[in-house]
PDB file of C-alpha atoms in Angstrom:
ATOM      1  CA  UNK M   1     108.151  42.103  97.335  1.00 26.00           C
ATOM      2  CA  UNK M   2     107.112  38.848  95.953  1.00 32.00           C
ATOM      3  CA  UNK M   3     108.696  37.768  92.629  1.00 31.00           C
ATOM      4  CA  UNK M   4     107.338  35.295  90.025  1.00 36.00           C
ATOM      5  CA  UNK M   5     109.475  32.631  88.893  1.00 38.00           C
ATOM      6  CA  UNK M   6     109.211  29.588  86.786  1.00 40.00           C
ATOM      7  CA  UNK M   7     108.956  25.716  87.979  1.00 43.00           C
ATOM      8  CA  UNK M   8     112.830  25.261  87.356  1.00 43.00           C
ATOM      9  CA  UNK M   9     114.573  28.453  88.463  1.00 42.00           C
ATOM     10  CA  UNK M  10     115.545  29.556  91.658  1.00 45.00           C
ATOM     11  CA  UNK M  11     113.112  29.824  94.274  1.00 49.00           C
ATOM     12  CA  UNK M  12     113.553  30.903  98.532  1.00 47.00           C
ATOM     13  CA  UNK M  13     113.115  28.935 101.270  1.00 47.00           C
ATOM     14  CA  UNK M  14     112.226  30.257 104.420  1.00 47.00           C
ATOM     15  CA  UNK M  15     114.227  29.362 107.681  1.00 42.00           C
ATOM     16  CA  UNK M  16     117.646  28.280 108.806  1.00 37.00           C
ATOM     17  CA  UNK M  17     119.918  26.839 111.222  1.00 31.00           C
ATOM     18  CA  UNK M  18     119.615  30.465 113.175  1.00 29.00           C
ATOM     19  CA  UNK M  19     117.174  33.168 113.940  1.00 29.00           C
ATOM     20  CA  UNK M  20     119.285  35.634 112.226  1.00 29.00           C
ATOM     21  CA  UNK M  21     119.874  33.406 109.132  1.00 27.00           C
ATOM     22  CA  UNK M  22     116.702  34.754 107.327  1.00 32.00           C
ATOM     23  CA  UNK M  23     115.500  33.513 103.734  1.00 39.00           C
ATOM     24  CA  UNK M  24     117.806  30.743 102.102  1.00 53.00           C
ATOM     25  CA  UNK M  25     117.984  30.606  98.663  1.00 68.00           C
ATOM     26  CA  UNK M  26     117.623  27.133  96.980  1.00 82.00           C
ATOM     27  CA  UNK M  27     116.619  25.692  93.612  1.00 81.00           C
ATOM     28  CA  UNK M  28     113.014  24.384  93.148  1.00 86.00           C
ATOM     29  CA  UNK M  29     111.486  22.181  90.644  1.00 90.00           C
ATOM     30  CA  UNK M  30     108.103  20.531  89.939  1.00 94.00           C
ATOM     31  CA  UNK M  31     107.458  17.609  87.592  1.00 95.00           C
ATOM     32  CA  UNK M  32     103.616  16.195  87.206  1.00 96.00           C
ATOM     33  CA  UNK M  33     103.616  12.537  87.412  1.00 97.00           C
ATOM     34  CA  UNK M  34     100.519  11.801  86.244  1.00 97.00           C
ATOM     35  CA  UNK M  35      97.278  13.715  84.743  1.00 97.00           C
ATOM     36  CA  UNK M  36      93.948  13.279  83.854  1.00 97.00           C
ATOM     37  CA  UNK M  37      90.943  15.288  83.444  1.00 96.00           C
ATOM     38  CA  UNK M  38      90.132  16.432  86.201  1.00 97.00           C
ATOM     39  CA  UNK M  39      93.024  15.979  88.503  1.00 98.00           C
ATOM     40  CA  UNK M  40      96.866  15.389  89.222  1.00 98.00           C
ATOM     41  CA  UNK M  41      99.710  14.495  91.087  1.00 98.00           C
ATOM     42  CA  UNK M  42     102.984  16.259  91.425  1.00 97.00           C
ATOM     43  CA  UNK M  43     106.371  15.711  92.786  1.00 97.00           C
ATOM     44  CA  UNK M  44     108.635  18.563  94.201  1.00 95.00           C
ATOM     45  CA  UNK M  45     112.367  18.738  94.550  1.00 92.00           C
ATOM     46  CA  UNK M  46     114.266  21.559  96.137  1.00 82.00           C
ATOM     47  CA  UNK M  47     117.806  21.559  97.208  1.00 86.00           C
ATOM     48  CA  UNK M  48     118.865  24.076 100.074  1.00 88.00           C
ATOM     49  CA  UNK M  49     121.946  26.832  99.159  1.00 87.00           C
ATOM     50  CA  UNK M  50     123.076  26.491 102.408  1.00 87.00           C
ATOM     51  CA  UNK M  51     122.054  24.152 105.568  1.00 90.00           C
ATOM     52  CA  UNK M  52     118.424  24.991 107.427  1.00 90.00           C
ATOM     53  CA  UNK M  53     116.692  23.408 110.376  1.00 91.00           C
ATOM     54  CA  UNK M  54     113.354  23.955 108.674  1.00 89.00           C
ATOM     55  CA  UNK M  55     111.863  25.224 105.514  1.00 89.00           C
ATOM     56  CA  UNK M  56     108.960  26.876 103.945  1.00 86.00           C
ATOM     57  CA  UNK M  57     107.737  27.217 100.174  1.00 87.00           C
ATOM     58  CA  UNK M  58     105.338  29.035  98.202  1.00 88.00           C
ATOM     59  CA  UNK M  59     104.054  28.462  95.049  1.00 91.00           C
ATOM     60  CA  UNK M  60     101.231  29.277  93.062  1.00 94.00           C
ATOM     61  CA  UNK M  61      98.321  26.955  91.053  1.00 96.00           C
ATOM     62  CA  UNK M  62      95.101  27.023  89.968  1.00 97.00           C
ATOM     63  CA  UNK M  63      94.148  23.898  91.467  1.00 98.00           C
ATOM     64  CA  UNK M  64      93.252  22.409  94.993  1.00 98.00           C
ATOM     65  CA  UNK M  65      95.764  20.430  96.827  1.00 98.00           C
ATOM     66  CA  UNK M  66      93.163  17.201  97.923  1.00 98.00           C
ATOM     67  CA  UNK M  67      96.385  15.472  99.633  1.00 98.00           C
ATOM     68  CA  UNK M  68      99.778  15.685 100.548  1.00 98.00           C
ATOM     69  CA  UNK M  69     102.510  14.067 101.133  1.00 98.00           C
ATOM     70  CA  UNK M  70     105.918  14.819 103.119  1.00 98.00           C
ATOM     71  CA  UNK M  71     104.992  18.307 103.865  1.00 97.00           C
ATOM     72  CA  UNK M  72     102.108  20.643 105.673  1.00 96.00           C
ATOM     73  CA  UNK M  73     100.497  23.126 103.917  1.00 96.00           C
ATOM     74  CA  UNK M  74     100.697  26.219 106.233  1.00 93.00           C
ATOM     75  CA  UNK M  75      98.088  28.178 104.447  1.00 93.00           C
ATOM     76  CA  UNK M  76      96.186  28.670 100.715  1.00 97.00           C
ATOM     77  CA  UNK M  77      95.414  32.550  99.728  1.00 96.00           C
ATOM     78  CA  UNK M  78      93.066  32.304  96.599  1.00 97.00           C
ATOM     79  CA  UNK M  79      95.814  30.009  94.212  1.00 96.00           C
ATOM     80  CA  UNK M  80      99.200  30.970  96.361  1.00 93.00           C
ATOM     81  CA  UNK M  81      99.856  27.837  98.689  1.00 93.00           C
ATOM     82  CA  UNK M  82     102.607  27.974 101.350  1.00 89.00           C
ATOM     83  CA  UNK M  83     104.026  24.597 103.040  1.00 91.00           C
ATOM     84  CA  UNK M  84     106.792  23.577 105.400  1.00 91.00           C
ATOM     85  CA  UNK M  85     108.317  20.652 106.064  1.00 93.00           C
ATOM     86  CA  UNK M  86     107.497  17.747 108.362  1.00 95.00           C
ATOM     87  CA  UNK M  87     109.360  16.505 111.312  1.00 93.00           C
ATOM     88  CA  UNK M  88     111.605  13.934 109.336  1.00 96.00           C
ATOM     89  CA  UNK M  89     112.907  16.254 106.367  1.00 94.00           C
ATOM     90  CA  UNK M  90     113.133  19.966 107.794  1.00 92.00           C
ATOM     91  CA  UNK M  91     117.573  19.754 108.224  1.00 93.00           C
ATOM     92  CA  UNK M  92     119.316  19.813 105.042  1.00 93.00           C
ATOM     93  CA  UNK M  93     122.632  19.972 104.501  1.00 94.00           C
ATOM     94  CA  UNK M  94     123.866  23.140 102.049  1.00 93.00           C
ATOM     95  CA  UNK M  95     122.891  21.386  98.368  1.00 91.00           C
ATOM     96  CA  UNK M  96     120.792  18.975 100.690  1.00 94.00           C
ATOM     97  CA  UNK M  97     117.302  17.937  98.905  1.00 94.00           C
ATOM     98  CA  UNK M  98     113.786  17.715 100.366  1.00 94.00           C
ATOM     99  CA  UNK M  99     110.919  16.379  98.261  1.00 95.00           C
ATOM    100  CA  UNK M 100     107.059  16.251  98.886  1.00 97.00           C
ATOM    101  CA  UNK M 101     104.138  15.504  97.135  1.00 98.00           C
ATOM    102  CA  UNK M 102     100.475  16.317  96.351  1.00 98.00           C
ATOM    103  CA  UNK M 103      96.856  15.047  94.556  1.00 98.00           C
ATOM    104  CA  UNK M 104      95.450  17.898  93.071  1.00 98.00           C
ATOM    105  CA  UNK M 105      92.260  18.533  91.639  1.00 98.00           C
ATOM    106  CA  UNK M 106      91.824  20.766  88.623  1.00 97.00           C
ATOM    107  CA  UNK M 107      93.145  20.567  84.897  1.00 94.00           C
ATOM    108  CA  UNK M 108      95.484  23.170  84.933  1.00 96.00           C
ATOM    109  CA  UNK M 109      98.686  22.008  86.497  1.00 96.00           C
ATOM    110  CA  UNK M 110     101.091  24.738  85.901  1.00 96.00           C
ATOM    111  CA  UNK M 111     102.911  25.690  89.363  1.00 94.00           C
ATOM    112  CA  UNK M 112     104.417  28.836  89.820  1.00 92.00           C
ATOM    113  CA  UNK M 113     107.406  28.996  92.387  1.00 88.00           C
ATOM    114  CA  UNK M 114     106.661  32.428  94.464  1.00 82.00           C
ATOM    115  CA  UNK M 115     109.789  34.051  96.753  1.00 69.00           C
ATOM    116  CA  UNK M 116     108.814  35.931  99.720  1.00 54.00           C
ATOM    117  CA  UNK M 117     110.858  38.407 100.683  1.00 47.00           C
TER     118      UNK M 117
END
């Protein structure tokens, strides 16, 4: 089951420090640095509930990622994008933060945290 939630409630990571550790809650949050007509660029914050080795994300917008910054997108299903982290900032410590950012093109910059389950 996949539930919809908005930019600044809590979201699920994917990962851990163990195989058994499953999905990690966290909080996620999104704020759009800049905009113009045709295009934008976003910042992400996150902070893990407790400590992972690596994460995952998924959110949702109707734009298209041109480039990225401090994580890897994994994969883009129509508007649902997933991306991990990069070598450097996969560990966080429980309330640790991770950030990454992206270009996007498209006018509508509304991002839409997703939790897989």
């Amino acid at each position: 089951m996949i539930l919809e939630m908005p930019a600044s409630d809590t979201a699920h990571l994917i990962g851990g420090a163990s195989a058994d550790m499953g999905i990690t809650a966290g909080t996620a949050t999104s704020v759009i640095e800049s905009q113009w007509s045709s295009g934008f660029v976003a910042q992400l914050v996150f902070a893990a509930e407790d400590a992972v080795n690596s994460w995952t994300l998924q959110f949702e917008m109707n734009a298209d990622i041109t480039n990225i910054w401090n994580a890897e997108i994994v994969s883009k299903e129509g508007n649902l994008y997933t991306v991990k982290n990069v070598g450097f900032n996969g560990n966080l410590s429980a309330g640790g933060e991770a950030s990454f950012g992206f270009q996007a093109a498209g006018s509508d910059s509304t991002i839409t945290f997703r939790n897989p389950a």
